[in-house]
Short mmCIF file of C-alpha atoms and ligand atoms in Angstrom, two decimals:
data_model
loop_
_atom_site.label_atom_id
_atom_site.label_comp_id
_atom_site.label_asym_id
_atom_site.label_seq_id
_atom_site.Cartn_x
_atom_site.Cartn_y
_atom_site.Cartn_z
CA MET A 34 24.30 -0.54 -0.05
CA LYS A 35 23.53 1.61 3.10
CA ILE A 36 19.86 2.52 2.33
CA ALA A 37 17.30 5.03 4.43
CA ILE A 38 13.85 4.31 3.88
CA VAL A 39 11.15 7.09 4.83
CA CYS A 40 7.79 6.03 5.18
CA TYR A 41 4.44 5.84 7.10
CA PRO A 42 4.54 3.19 9.80
CA THR A 43 1.11 2.83 9.68
CA PHE A 44 -1.18 -0.01 7.72
CA GLY A 45 -1.56 2.03 4.78
CA GLY A 46 -0.31 0.01 1.66
CA SER A 47 2.59 2.41 1.06
CA GLY A 48 3.73 1.65 4.82
CA VAL A 49 3.58 -1.96 4.10
CA VAL A 50 5.24 -1.75 0.59
CA ALA A 51 8.14 0.17 2.07
CA THR A 52 8.45 -2.04 4.95
CA GLU A 53 8.43 -5.63 2.86
CA LEU A 54 11.04 -3.78 0.67
CA GLY A 55 13.09 -2.96 3.76
CA ILE A 56 13.03 -6.44 5.12
CA ALA A 57 13.54 -7.98 1.61
CA LEU A 58 16.72 -5.58 0.91
CA ALA A 59 18.02 -6.52 3.92
CA GLY A 60 17.90 -10.51 3.46
CA ARG A 61 19.95 -8.91 0.24
CA GLY A 62 22.46 -8.36 2.16
CA HIS A 63 21.80 -4.56 2.03
CA GLU A 64 21.95 -1.89 5.47
CA VAL A 65 18.29 -0.77 6.13
CA HIS A 66 17.61 2.01 8.28
CA PHE A 67 13.78 3.09 8.59
CA VAL A 68 13.37 6.61 9.63
CA THR A 69 9.86 7.75 10.86
CA TYR A 70 7.92 8.77 13.91
CA LYS A 71 6.83 5.26 14.78
CA GLN A 72 8.31 1.59 14.20
CA PRO A 73 6.48 0.22 11.13
CA VAL A 74 3.65 -1.86 11.62
CA ARG A 75 5.01 -4.49 9.43
CA LEU A 76 8.33 -4.19 11.02
CA GLU A 77 8.50 -6.82 13.77
CA LEU A 78 12.05 -7.47 14.03
CA LEU A 79 15.16 -5.78 13.78
CA SER A 80 18.79 -7.00 13.06
CA SER A 81 21.96 -6.29 12.39
CA ASN A 82 21.08 -4.66 9.27
CA ILE A 83 17.73 -3.53 10.06
CA HIS A 84 17.38 -0.48 12.13
CA PHE A 85 14.92 1.87 12.89
CA HIS A 86 15.55 5.44 13.91
CA GLU A 87 12.55 7.41 15.60
CA VAL A 88 11.90 10.86 14.64
CA HIS A 89 10.76 12.96 17.35
CA VAL A 90 8.69 16.46 17.20
CA PRO A 91 8.87 18.36 20.39
CA GLU A 92 5.56 20.04 21.36
CA TYR A 93 6.12 23.74 21.31
CA PRO A 94 3.37 25.83 22.73
CA LEU A 95 3.90 28.83 20.08
CA PHE A 96 3.23 26.01 17.00
CA HIS A 97 -0.31 25.60 15.74
CA TYR A 98 1.17 22.76 13.78
CA GLN A 99 4.45 20.98 14.61
CA PRO A 100 6.91 20.97 12.19
CA TYR A 101 7.21 17.15 11.21
CA GLU A 102 9.08 17.76 7.84
CA LEU A 103 12.08 20.05 9.98
CA ALA A 104 12.14 17.14 12.58
CA LEU A 105 12.24 14.49 9.52
CA SER A 106 14.73 16.23 7.88
CA SER A 107 17.27 17.07 10.46
CA LYS A 108 16.81 13.27 11.75
CA LEU A 109 18.18 12.48 7.63
CA VAL A 110 21.02 14.50 8.05
CA ASP A 111 21.96 13.35 11.38
CA THR A 112 21.49 9.52 10.00
CA VAL A 113 23.19 9.83 7.01
CA LYS A 114 26.37 11.19 8.69
CA LEU A 115 26.28 8.81 11.83
CA TYR A 116 25.94 5.55 9.65
CA GLY A 117 26.90 6.42 6.29
CA ILE A 118 24.07 5.90 4.43
CA GLU A 119 24.33 6.20 0.67
CA LEU A 120 21.14 6.27 -0.64
CA LEU A 121 17.42 7.73 0.09
CA HIS A 122 14.34 6.08 -0.16
CA VAL A 123 11.20 7.89 0.50
CA HIS A 124 7.79 6.38 -0.02
CA TYR A 125 5.02 8.84 -0.32
CA ALA A 126 5.62 12.28 -1.91
CA ILE A 127 3.81 14.29 0.78
CA PRO A 128 5.74 15.14 3.23
CA HIS A 129 8.78 13.25 2.53
CA ALA A 130 10.28 14.19 -1.07
CA TYR A 131 10.28 17.38 0.44
CA ALA A 132 11.70 16.57 3.68
CA GLY A 133 14.58 14.41 1.94
CA TYR A 134 15.17 16.91 -0.59
CA MET A 135 16.14 19.51 2.24
CA ALA A 136 18.29 17.09 3.95
CA LYS A 137 19.98 16.17 0.49
CA LYS A 138 20.78 19.86 0.56
CA MET A 139 21.89 20.26 3.99
CA LEU A 140 24.46 17.46 3.34
CA LEU A 141 25.39 19.18 0.39
CA GLU A 142 26.65 22.00 2.38
CA GLU A 143 29.01 19.26 4.25
CA GLY A 144 30.14 18.18 0.99
CA ILE A 145 27.92 14.80 1.36
CA TYR A 146 25.91 14.05 -1.42
CA VAL A 147 23.18 11.59 -1.39
CA PRO A 148 20.72 10.57 -3.99
CA MET A 149 16.91 10.26 -3.19
CA ILE A 150 14.66 7.74 -4.69
CA THR A 151 10.74 8.66 -4.61
CA THR A 152 8.11 5.89 -4.74
CA LEU A 153 4.28 7.56 -5.42
CA HIS A 154 2.04 5.43 -4.01
CA GLY A 155 -1.42 7.23 -4.72
CA THR A 156 -3.07 9.29 -2.58
CA ASP A 157 -0.01 11.65 -2.53
CA ILE A 158 -0.67 12.35 -6.19
CA THR A 159 -4.98 11.63 -6.38
CA LEU A 160 -5.99 13.23 -3.65
CA VAL A 161 -3.95 15.29 -1.29
CA GLY A 162 -0.84 15.96 -3.50
CA LYS A 163 -3.06 17.41 -6.43
CA HIS A 164 -4.35 19.87 -3.90
CA PRO A 165 -3.69 23.74 -4.55
CA TYR A 166 -1.89 24.41 -1.44
CA TYR A 167 0.22 21.41 -1.94
CA LYS A 168 0.90 21.31 -5.49
CA PRO A 169 3.49 23.61 -6.22
CA ALA A 170 5.84 21.75 -3.13
CA VAL A 171 5.07 18.36 -4.67
CA THR A 172 6.12 19.01 -7.85
CA PHE A 173 8.80 20.59 -6.88
CA SER A 174 10.00 17.80 -4.83
CA ILE A 175 9.08 14.93 -7.48
CA ASN A 176 11.15 16.85 -10.10
CA LYS A 177 14.46 17.24 -7.56
CA SER A 178 14.35 13.64 -6.93
CA ASP A 179 17.27 11.83 -8.45
CA VAL A 180 14.65 8.45 -9.64
CA VAL A 181 10.90 8.63 -9.58
CA THR A 182 9.24 5.77 -9.40
CA SER A 183 5.44 4.84 -9.20
CA VAL A 184 3.31 2.01 -8.24
CA SER A 185 1.54 1.28 -11.75
CA GLU A 186 1.28 2.66 -15.25
CA ASP A 187 -2.08 4.19 -14.13
CA LEU A 188 -0.45 6.09 -11.41
CA LYS A 189 2.32 7.11 -13.85
CA ARG A 190 -0.30 8.36 -16.58
CA SER A 191 -2.17 10.57 -13.56
CA THR A 192 1.03 12.10 -12.22
CA LEU A 193 2.23 13.25 -15.71
CA ARG A 194 -1.37 15.05 -16.35
CA ILE A 195 -2.00 16.50 -12.78
CA PHE A 196 1.82 17.66 -12.28
CA ASN A 197 4.12 19.71 -14.54
CA ILE A 198 6.97 16.87 -14.25
CA GLN A 199 10.07 17.00 -15.79
CA LYS A 200 11.61 13.63 -14.56
CA ASP A 201 11.06 10.05 -15.97
CA ILE A 202 9.09 8.29 -14.11
CA GLU A 203 10.09 4.22 -13.69
CA VAL A 204 6.88 2.10 -12.67
CA ILE A 205 7.72 -0.61 -10.55
CA PRO A 206 4.75 -2.47 -9.45
CA ASN A 207 3.81 -3.40 -5.43
CA PHE A 208 4.88 -6.85 -4.82
CA ILE A 209 4.28 -9.92 -2.25
CA ASP A 210 6.45 -12.32 -0.98
CA SER A 211 4.77 -15.92 -2.40
CA LYS A 212 7.37 -18.06 -0.70
CA LYS A 213 5.28 -16.49 2.65
CA TYR A 214 1.67 -18.54 1.61
CA SER A 215 2.86 -22.02 1.30
CA GLN A 216 0.30 -24.38 -0.48
CA ASP A 217 -0.61 -26.67 1.75
CA TYR A 218 -1.75 -24.38 4.76
CA THR A 219 -4.57 -26.18 6.53
CA ASP A 220 -4.73 -24.21 9.90
CA CYS A 221 -7.45 -21.81 8.86
CA GLN A 222 -9.47 -22.20 11.28
CA ARG A 223 -12.39 -20.84 9.24
CA SER A 224 -15.11 -22.82 11.54
CA LEU A 225 -14.13 -19.80 14.37
CA MET A 226 -15.62 -17.07 11.49
CA ALA A 227 -18.48 -18.95 9.54
CA ASN A 228 -20.44 -22.22 9.17
CA GLU A 229 -19.45 -24.74 6.71
CA ASP A 230 -21.85 -23.93 4.06
CA GLU A 231 -21.07 -20.08 4.40
CA ARG A 232 -19.33 -18.24 2.12
CA ILE A 233 -17.01 -15.71 3.18
CA VAL A 234 -16.39 -12.19 1.74
CA THR A 235 -13.79 -10.20 3.05
CA HIS A 236 -12.82 -6.36 2.98
CA ILE A 237 -9.53 -4.53 4.34
CA SER A 238 -8.67 -1.01 4.22
CA ASN A 239 -8.45 2.12 6.22
CA PHE A 240 -12.11 2.77 5.63
CA ARG A 241 -11.56 6.20 4.20
CA LYS A 242 -14.23 7.53 1.88
CA VAL A 243 -12.30 6.55 -1.44
CA LYS A 244 -12.84 3.29 -0.30
CA HIS A 245 -16.50 3.45 -0.96
CA ILE A 246 -17.17 1.31 1.69
CA PRO A 247 -21.57 1.68 1.33
CA ASP A 248 -20.41 -0.25 -1.73
CA VAL A 249 -18.80 -3.45 -0.20
CA ILE A 250 -21.87 -3.29 2.12
CA ASN A 251 -24.13 -3.45 -0.62
CA VAL A 252 -22.76 -5.91 -2.52
CA PHE A 253 -22.52 -8.19 0.49
CA TYR A 254 -26.39 -7.57 0.98
CA LYS A 255 -27.06 -9.01 -2.46
CA VAL A 256 -24.97 -11.92 -1.96
CA GLN A 257 -26.37 -13.12 1.51
CA GLU A 258 -29.70 -12.81 0.03
CA LYS A 259 -29.15 -15.57 -2.54
CA MET A 260 -26.91 -17.83 -0.01
CA PRO A 261 -25.51 -18.42 3.17
CA ALA A 262 -22.12 -15.77 3.85
CA LYS A 263 -20.75 -13.58 6.33
CA LEU A 264 -18.66 -10.26 5.75
CA ILE A 265 -15.30 -9.76 7.44
CA MET A 266 -14.17 -6.39 7.68
CA VAL A 267 -11.01 -5.63 8.86
CA GLY A 268 -9.24 -2.01 9.57
CA GLU A 269 -9.92 0.99 11.07
CA GLY A 270 -11.11 4.56 9.76
CA PRO A 271 -13.47 6.95 9.46
CA GLU A 272 -16.06 5.42 7.58
CA LYS A 273 -16.01 2.74 9.84
CA GLU A 274 -18.90 3.75 12.05
CA ASN A 275 -21.30 4.43 8.97
CA ALA A 276 -20.55 1.05 7.69
CA GLU A 277 -21.63 -0.30 11.38
CA MET A 278 -24.78 1.64 11.24
CA LEU A 279 -25.51 0.92 7.71
CA CYS A 280 -25.40 -2.95 8.44
CA ASP A 281 -27.69 -2.33 11.28
CA LYS A 282 -30.40 -0.67 8.94
CA LEU A 283 -29.94 -3.68 6.48
CA GLY A 284 -30.73 -5.72 9.37
CA ILE A 285 -27.22 -8.00 8.41
CA ALA A 286 -25.17 -6.76 11.40
CA ASP A 287 -25.01 -10.57 12.63
CA LYS A 288 -23.42 -11.24 9.50
CA VAL A 289 -20.76 -9.09 9.47
CA MET A 290 -18.04 -8.87 11.83
CA PHE A 291 -15.56 -5.43 12.32
CA LEU A 292 -12.53 -6.76 13.29
CA GLY A 293 -10.52 -3.57 13.70
CA ASN A 294 -6.76 -3.45 12.23
CA SER A 295 -5.26 -6.88 12.56
CA HIS A 296 -1.60 -8.28 12.22
CA GLU A 297 -3.25 -11.44 11.24
CA ILE A 298 -4.31 -10.44 7.43
CA ASP A 299 -3.13 -13.68 5.80
CA ARG A 300 -4.71 -15.93 8.47
CA ILE A 301 -8.32 -13.94 7.99
CA LEU A 302 -7.48 -14.55 4.02
CA CYS A 303 -6.37 -17.76 4.38
CA PHE A 304 -10.45 -18.51 4.96
CA SER A 305 -11.94 -15.93 2.53
CA ASP A 306 -13.51 -16.87 -0.46
CA LEU A 307 -13.96 -13.47 -2.20
CA PHE A 308 -12.62 -9.91 -1.78
CA LEU A 309 -14.11 -6.86 -2.31
CA LEU A 310 -12.50 -3.55 -3.18
CA PRO A 311 -14.86 -1.29 -4.89
CA SER A 312 -12.63 2.12 -4.52
CA LYS A 313 -13.46 5.03 -6.40
CA SER A 314 -9.72 5.37 -6.89
CA GLU A 315 -7.18 3.21 -6.19
CA SER A 316 -3.24 3.53 -7.74
CA PHE A 317 -2.27 -0.43 -7.22
CA GLY A 318 -4.76 -1.86 -4.47
CA LEU A 319 -2.17 -3.92 -2.79
CA ALA A 320 -4.65 -5.16 -0.45
CA ALA A 321 -6.19 -7.02 -3.65
CA LEU A 322 -3.27 -8.73 -4.41
CA GLU A 323 -2.55 -9.83 -0.76
CA ALA A 324 -6.05 -11.28 -1.23
CA MET A 325 -4.88 -13.24 -4.58
CA ILE A 326 -1.49 -14.33 -3.32
CA ASN A 327 -3.75 -16.47 -0.75
CA ARG A 328 -6.37 -17.63 -3.29
CA VAL A 329 -9.36 -14.90 -2.64
CA ALA A 330 -10.64 -13.97 -6.20
CA VAL A 331 -11.61 -10.35 -6.00
CA ILE A 332 -14.25 -7.87 -7.39
CA SER A 333 -13.18 -4.71 -7.77
CA SER A 334 -13.99 -1.49 -9.46
CA ASN A 335 -12.15 -0.80 -12.98
CA THR A 336 -10.53 2.29 -11.47
CA GLY A 337 -6.80 3.52 -11.26
CA GLY A 338 -4.54 0.62 -11.10
CA ILE A 339 -6.28 -1.75 -10.49
CA PRO A 340 -6.99 -3.40 -13.65
CA GLU A 341 -3.06 -4.13 -13.79
CA VAL A 342 -3.67 -6.24 -10.94
CA ASN A 343 -7.32 -7.88 -11.19
CA ILE A 344 -7.51 -9.70 -14.42
CA HIS A 345 -11.31 -9.27 -15.48
CA GLY A 346 -12.54 -12.80 -15.78
CA VAL A 347 -9.28 -14.30 -14.51
CA SER A 348 -8.82 -13.51 -11.07
CA GLY A 349 -12.21 -12.02 -10.54
CA PHE A 350 -14.34 -9.11 -12.05
CA LEU A 351 -14.06 -5.35 -12.72
CA ALA A 352 -16.94 -3.15 -12.84
CA ASP A 353 -17.38 0.44 -13.01
CA VAL A 354 -16.70 2.65 -9.38
CA GLY A 355 -20.23 2.39 -7.69
CA ASP A 356 -21.70 -0.08 -9.96
CA VAL A 357 -23.15 -2.35 -6.80
CA GLU A 358 -25.82 -4.18 -9.14
CA GLU A 359 -22.92 -5.53 -11.44
CA MET A 360 -20.19 -6.09 -8.33
CA ALA A 361 -23.17 -8.43 -6.91
CA LYS A 362 -24.02 -10.10 -10.13
CA LYS A 363 -20.40 -11.22 -10.41
CA ALA A 364 -19.89 -12.12 -6.65
CA ILE A 365 -22.64 -14.06 -6.90
CA TYR A 366 -21.90 -15.79 -10.24
CA ILE A 367 -18.45 -16.74 -8.66
CA LEU A 368 -19.94 -17.80 -5.53
CA GLU A 369 -22.29 -20.07 -6.16
CA ASP A 370 -20.80 -22.50 -8.11
CA ASP A 371 -18.00 -24.58 -6.15
CA THR A 372 -16.08 -25.55 -9.29
CA ILE A 373 -16.24 -22.02 -10.61
CA LEU A 374 -15.06 -20.41 -7.36
CA GLU A 375 -11.90 -22.92 -7.04
CA GLU A 376 -11.23 -21.85 -10.72
CA PHE A 377 -11.13 -17.99 -9.45
CA LYS A 378 -9.54 -18.73 -6.41
CA GLN A 379 -6.49 -20.47 -8.27
CA ASN A 380 -6.12 -18.01 -11.00
CA ALA A 381 -6.14 -15.30 -8.49
CA HIS A 382 -3.15 -17.15 -6.82
CA LYS A 383 -1.39 -17.65 -10.29
CA VAL A 384 -1.83 -13.63 -11.60
CA ALA A 385 -0.38 -12.85 -7.89
CA THR A 386 2.93 -14.67 -8.05
CA LYS A 387 3.67 -12.64 -11.21
CA PHE A 388 4.36 -9.90 -8.32
CA ASP A 389 6.44 -12.34 -6.54
CA ILE A 390 9.32 -9.91 -4.47
CA LEU A 391 11.66 -11.79 -6.79
CA ASN A 392 10.93 -10.36 -9.86
CA ILE A 393 10.30 -6.79 -8.37
CA LEU A 394 13.44 -6.42 -6.24
CA PRO A 395 16.00 -6.13 -8.84
CA LEU A 396 14.07 -3.35 -10.53
CA TYR A 397 14.35 -1.47 -7.24
CA GLU A 398 18.10 -2.15 -7.18
CA GLU A 399 18.74 -1.46 -10.69
CA VAL A 400 17.22 2.10 -10.03
CA TYR A 401 19.54 2.28 -6.98
CA GLU A 402 22.42 1.45 -8.72
CA LYS A 403 21.17 4.13 -11.29
CA ALA A 404 20.84 7.11 -8.64
CA PHE A 405 24.14 6.01 -6.89
CA LYS A 406 25.86 6.66 -9.99
CA SER A 407 24.48 9.74 -10.62
CA ARG A 408 26.15 11.07 -8.08
CA PHE A 409 29.10 11.86 -10.16
CA LYS A 410 26.94 14.12 -12.35
CA ASN A 411 24.23 15.59 -9.73
CA THR A 412 25.17 17.93 -7.28
CA TYR A 413 22.24 20.76 -7.28
O1 GMT B 714 -5.14 3.19 0.46
C1 GMT B 714 -4.60 3.93 0.79
O2 GMT B 714 -5.81 5.17 1.33
C2 GMT B 714 -3.49 3.74 1.49
C3 GMT B 714 -2.74 4.35 0.67
C4 GMT B 714 -1.03 4.57 1.01
O3 GMT B 714 -0.39 5.36 0.58
O4 GMT B 714 -0.69 4.00 2.26
O5 GMT B 714 -2.44 3.29 -0.37
C5 GMT B 714 -1.89 3.90 -2.07
O6 GMT B 714 -0.64 3.21 -2.18
C6 GMT B 714 -0.89 1.55 -1.74
C7 GMT B 714 0.37 0.93 -2.13
O7 GMT B 714 0.66 1.35 -3.24
C8 GMT B 714 -1.81 1.17 -3.09
O8 GMT B 714 -1.66 -0.18 -3.01
C9 GMT B 714 -3.05 1.83 -3.04
O9 GMT B 714 -3.69 1.40 -4.06
C10 GMT B 714 -2.96 3.19 -2.93
N1 GMT B 714 -4.14 3.63 -2.20
C11 GMT B 714 -5.10 5.09 -3.17
O10 GMT B 714 -4.36 4.95 -4.27
C12 GMT B 714 -5.98 5.10 -2.97
#
């Protein structure tokens, strides 16, 4: 099938999922066309069946806000016509589902019907999408999608609670390619990061408020009081500077490394012992899943879709949002004992393999098939 994928090309989870999905679909023989404003960060190789089409938004001084949706929908129309695209898969409702629907309508005017799948990722619903300024447009574009998928059961429930949705929402969880993580990968170079006797705690995110970064640091503060430890902070975002200041204030700056955005997530996770994800809201927690497949135990909040990924007492522990005491207690419990740590690490890996792409990709192919067939009855 010829599929156009629209996503954010950044380090954010929705862009990562969309990119990995596109790469995997190409591996199965589909022709995949990414349509976005920059080459997606995880898309390192273009090939005969992976294409990238850049959306340009020419600056015009009259516009206080440059019209990205307009440029995207026009680009989609052109791409569909030029490459014979058979299906649009848009990741993150805002503004992609809206632009996708406009492209669909324009194409229909020319007698071309292209079904649209919308995948809801989290903040497009729970944070940004529900704002009264966006809500009517988000509701409309979800209802006008041919198939709607959400990355967790919890996100589906939130969507149905927040919006007036008339469509079925299919839950297709996020995934990882477990083949990429070989059992006997030994070249971790752990010694570059920490001494032999130190535990390594890691956090990866876009450092937005929703990630509760101070909780990461406060949990780590309590951990390092009990044992030698290092904290590795990966990512960039608005809360990073405050985080650096907090480490300084607590006198732990020498134990915390801020690495910025990294293309070497797997390498960092490879030598990590524990991953912290104390988010205020999280529809799935892809970062936790990536940690788990790398045999890293997880301490997280119990919000949103995280309990569907991090299994309490198995791959790690969950605690109420903001309960730093409990998170630290459980982190110390896991890290204090070599045998317990090893058990949690192995369990984390085992739980993560359930989300292997081999199990998840066919679910997407099924909804593509369903949407493709809908072209015979659906012409709105
Ligand atoms: O976590 C973020 O802020 C980035 C955001 C995104 O859209 O890129 O992540 C969301 O989608 C990911 C992929 O489906 C999920 O794993 C994250 O849990 C979700 N983030 C939130 O719900 C806060």
